[in-house]
Amino acid sequence: MKNRSAQKDPRLTLVGAGPGDPELITLKAIKALQAADVVLYDALVSQQILELIPAGVPAFSVGKRAGEHSYKQEEINELIVEFAFQYGHVVRLKGGDPFVFGRGSEEIDFAESQGVPTAVVPGISSALAVPASLHIPVTARGFSESLWVVTATTRTGALSGDIALAAQSTATVVILMGLGRLTEIMTQFEAQGKGNVPVAVIQNGTLPQQQSVVGTVASIATQAADAGIGAPAVIIVGEVVRYARALEHVVVATKSMA
């Protein structure tokens, strides 16, 4: 690659692109993109957001998706540092918020260990924005006083033990990256006698192609399969799901939630 910025100091800005809707990216994130010398972006960053990258600025996909990882995290870390010394200002563009299951801290730690100064631009997390897209508040007086945000699996691929702990609480539980383990996850809630608790599963939240199903702990796995819901999807468990609006592309299990 041609060295475009031999006179520029290396630096990294970790930027959250938001939950998907290009209008939900922050002004500060846009300014960071406009000042980029090179961009490394994830798979969930929409084409409309990528179009905000100035013409002539190199942009490389380093996205990781279930079953089709293009780069290991260690390789991404190395690329960030390599490009910082080659180009100058690296913008690492990640879906949602880079500090909510985005491994942003790992990238910052590695860059700083190699002498690359860093900055962070937070993004709107899908854990909050996607429920809101169906008018589901993650907390609501009289329904939920707290919120759990849980990733479905550990780094070894095992089901997270925090799901069983969350199932014991009265909190709203938002589960990210869990669609493939939906039946197992709901079993944890059923074990706590919560078969009738409302659940929503939302695919492509905040985007025009958003699809959702709303049911209960006991019914949602079958409903999601029948509706063809796929990844990426956010799972919301809790009484607050009763606020869900029957928007377009939403299937509501009215009988099971009565």
XYZ file of C-alpha atoms in Angstrom:
258
model
C 0.000 0.000 0.000
C 1.123 3.521 -0.688
C 2.219 5.439 2.397
C -0.240 8.376 2.384
C 0.768 10.026 5.612
C 4.435 9.693 6.425
C 4.319 13.147 8.059
C 1.270 12.418 10.227
C 1.344 11.202 13.795
C -0.281 7.819 14.393
C -3.534 7.821 16.378
C -6.661 5.756 16.819
C -10.261 6.888 17.303
C -12.671 4.163 18.328
C -16.108 5.163 16.996
C -19.552 3.731 17.720
C -21.753 3.775 14.612
C -25.005 3.218 16.514
C -27.625 0.474 16.117
C -27.994 0.573 12.330
C -30.199 3.496 11.317
C -27.744 5.952 9.720
C -29.599 8.878 11.310
C -28.694 7.519 14.751
C -24.949 8.003 14.329
C -23.681 10.918 16.417
C -22.357 14.219 15.089
C -19.047 13.557 16.834
C -18.776 10.211 15.029
C -19.339 11.906 11.675
C -16.635 14.468 12.470
C -14.234 11.643 13.332
C -14.918 9.978 9.978
C -14.320 13.263 8.180
C -10.916 13.508 9.866
C -9.895 9.902 9.146
C -6.887 8.869 7.101
C -8.072 5.249 7.025
C -11.167 3.419 8.328
C -11.492 -0.148 9.597
C -15.177 -1.071 9.881
C -17.285 -3.944 11.176
C -19.831 -6.094 9.354
C -22.864 -4.506 11.011
C -22.047 -0.972 9.842
C -24.600 -0.010 7.190
C -23.735 1.088 3.662
C -25.347 4.480 4.317
C -22.912 5.092 7.170
C -19.958 3.938 5.088
C -20.948 6.562 2.531
C -20.077 9.203 5.159
C -16.396 8.305 4.746
C -14.779 11.000 2.568
C -13.898 10.051 -0.999
C -10.339 8.838 -1.311
C -10.032 7.645 2.276
C -9.210 3.911 2.295
C -11.792 1.796 4.126
C -11.402 -1.889 4.962
C -13.929 -4.387 6.277
C -12.646 -6.369 9.246
C -16.095 -7.545 10.297
C -16.680 -10.653 12.334
C -19.996 -12.477 11.912
C -21.068 -15.795 13.419
C -19.736 -18.613 11.257
C -17.861 -16.350 8.862
C -15.072 -14.556 10.714
C -12.870 -12.675 8.280
C -10.320 -11.536 10.874
C -9.359 -12.711 14.325
C -9.313 -10.051 17.027
C -5.542 -10.283 17.301
C -5.248 -9.595 13.565
C -7.489 -6.534 13.869
C -5.349 -5.232 16.698
C -2.233 -5.596 14.565
C -3.889 -3.895 11.576
C -4.883 -0.908 13.691
C -1.291 -0.329 14.736
C 0.157 -1.045 11.282
C -2.247 1.400 9.623
C -1.724 4.051 12.311
C 1.992 4.183 11.492
C 1.341 3.886 7.762
C -1.557 6.326 7.310
C -1.896 8.405 10.481
C -5.410 8.703 11.906
C -7.176 5.334 12.072
C -10.923 5.362 12.700
C -12.106 2.009 13.983
C -15.828 2.014 13.191
C -17.919 -0.446 15.188
C -21.655 -1.089 15.333
C -23.597 0.077 18.385
C -21.335 1.257 21.185
C -17.743 -0.025 21.064
C -17.690 -0.656 24.815
C -20.855 -2.818 24.893
C -19.600 -6.265 23.857
C -17.569 -4.551 21.143
C -14.111 -5.519 22.410
C -13.162 -1.861 22.143
C -11.074 -1.910 25.303
C -8.900 -4.689 23.861
C -8.169 -2.627 20.759
C -7.360 0.474 22.784
C -5.114 -1.425 25.176
C -3.137 -2.957 22.310
C -2.811 0.310 20.391
C -1.592 2.187 23.455
C 0.884 -0.583 24.262
C 2.400 0.048 20.824
C 2.630 3.802 21.311
C -0.535 4.823 19.455
C -2.617 7.517 21.231
C -6.335 6.759 21.390
C -9.730 8.440 21.710
C -13.283 7.102 22.000
C -16.556 8.303 20.465
C -19.444 6.457 22.140
C -22.333 5.155 20.068
C -25.994 4.434 20.770
C -26.138 0.805 21.887
C -28.561 -1.626 20.247
C -29.366 -2.815 23.770
C -31.278 0.443 24.264
C -32.211 1.611 20.773
C -33.618 -1.642 19.412
C -36.197 -2.128 22.201
C -37.111 1.552 21.806
C -37.824 0.949 18.117
C -40.868 -1.070 19.264
C -41.659 1.485 21.998
C -40.355 -0.926 24.648
C -38.779 0.960 27.574
C -36.019 -1.057 29.209
C -37.108 0.361 32.560
C -40.598 1.495 33.553
C -42.027 2.451 36.907
C -44.097 -0.401 38.283
C -42.649 -2.918 35.823
C -38.840 -2.868 35.980
C -36.415 -0.993 38.206
C -33.208 -2.270 36.638
C -31.639 -3.647 33.488
C -29.352 -6.551 32.647
C -27.488 -6.507 29.328
C -26.010 -9.928 28.705
C -24.100 -11.571 25.883
C -25.355 -15.062 25.156
C -22.020 -16.867 25.171
C -18.626 -16.751 26.814
C -15.365 -16.575 24.890
C -15.298 -20.401 24.859
C -18.745 -20.581 23.241
C -20.539 -21.807 26.370
C -23.856 -20.287 27.380
C -23.193 -17.378 29.729
C -23.840 -18.205 33.363
C -25.088 -14.646 33.836
C -28.263 -15.544 31.953
C -29.320 -17.901 34.737
C -28.575 -15.176 37.280
C -30.517 -12.602 35.297
C -33.470 -14.972 35.042
C -33.763 -14.921 38.832
C -34.221 -11.143 38.957
C -37.213 -8.916 38.265
C -35.092 -6.793 35.920
C -35.529 -6.339 32.208
C -33.020 -8.631 30.500
C -31.603 -7.687 27.095
C -29.590 -10.466 25.448
C -27.284 -9.719 22.535
C -25.919 -12.253 20.051
C -28.197 -14.968 21.425
C -30.590 -15.958 18.659
C -28.827 -19.253 17.967
C -29.220 -20.230 21.627
C -32.765 -18.921 22.062
C -34.284 -22.230 23.201
C -31.515 -22.759 25.773
C -31.851 -19.196 27.012
C -35.604 -19.466 27.471
C -35.124 -22.733 29.361
C -33.187 -20.750 31.971
C -36.167 -18.429 32.467
C -38.702 -21.268 32.493
C -36.671 -22.904 35.278
C -37.496 -19.828 37.382
C -41.235 -20.183 36.732
C -41.298 -17.396 34.145
C -42.970 -19.176 31.235
C -45.593 -16.432 30.916
C -43.193 -13.478 31.035
C -43.315 -11.436 27.781
C -40.414 -11.643 25.325
C -39.581 -9.758 22.133
C -37.056 -10.787 19.498
C -36.108 -8.041 17.045
C -34.036 -8.588 13.908
C -32.273 -5.700 12.136
C -33.530 -3.261 14.742
C -33.955 0.408 13.664
C -33.506 -0.498 9.982
C -36.227 -0.529 7.280
C -36.025 -4.338 7.091
C -36.669 -4.726 10.824
C -38.739 -7.787 11.767
C -39.958 -8.808 15.201
C -41.970 -11.327 17.162
C -43.503 -10.739 20.573
C -44.636 -13.611 22.755
C -43.712 -15.277 26.024
C -40.785 -17.219 27.419
C -42.664 -20.453 26.683
C -43.627 -19.562 23.102
C -40.971 -17.267 21.680
C -38.493 -19.847 20.341
C -41.187 -21.460 18.186
C -42.555 -18.087 17.092
C -39.136 -16.773 16.079
C -38.426 -19.913 14.061
C -41.845 -19.823 12.381
C -41.381 -16.144 11.477
C -37.916 -16.781 10.028
C -36.210 -14.340 12.362
C -32.465 -14.308 11.754
C -29.338 -12.631 13.061
C -28.526 -9.986 14.045
C -31.285 -9.973 16.632
C -31.857 -8.564 20.111
C -33.843 -10.491 22.733
C -35.772 -8.577 25.408
C -37.287 -10.442 28.375
C -39.474 -8.724 30.941
C -42.812 -7.162 31.775
C -41.813 -4.007 29.878
C -42.361 -5.942 26.634
C -46.091 -5.393 27.225
C -45.482 -1.863 25.948
C -44.484 -3.195 22.513
C -46.331 -1.566 19.642
C -47.695 -3.772 16.868
C -45.685 -2.019 14.204
C -45.275 -3.240 10.652
C -43.537 -6.639 10.461
C -44.335 -7.405 14.114
C -46.168 -10.578 15.100
C -47.852 -10.292 18.499
C -48.952 -13.375 20.432
C -51.978 -11.751 22.032
C -53.414 -14.937 23.528
C -50.220 -15.987 25.269
C -49.744 -12.486 26.704
C -53.301 -12.079 27.961
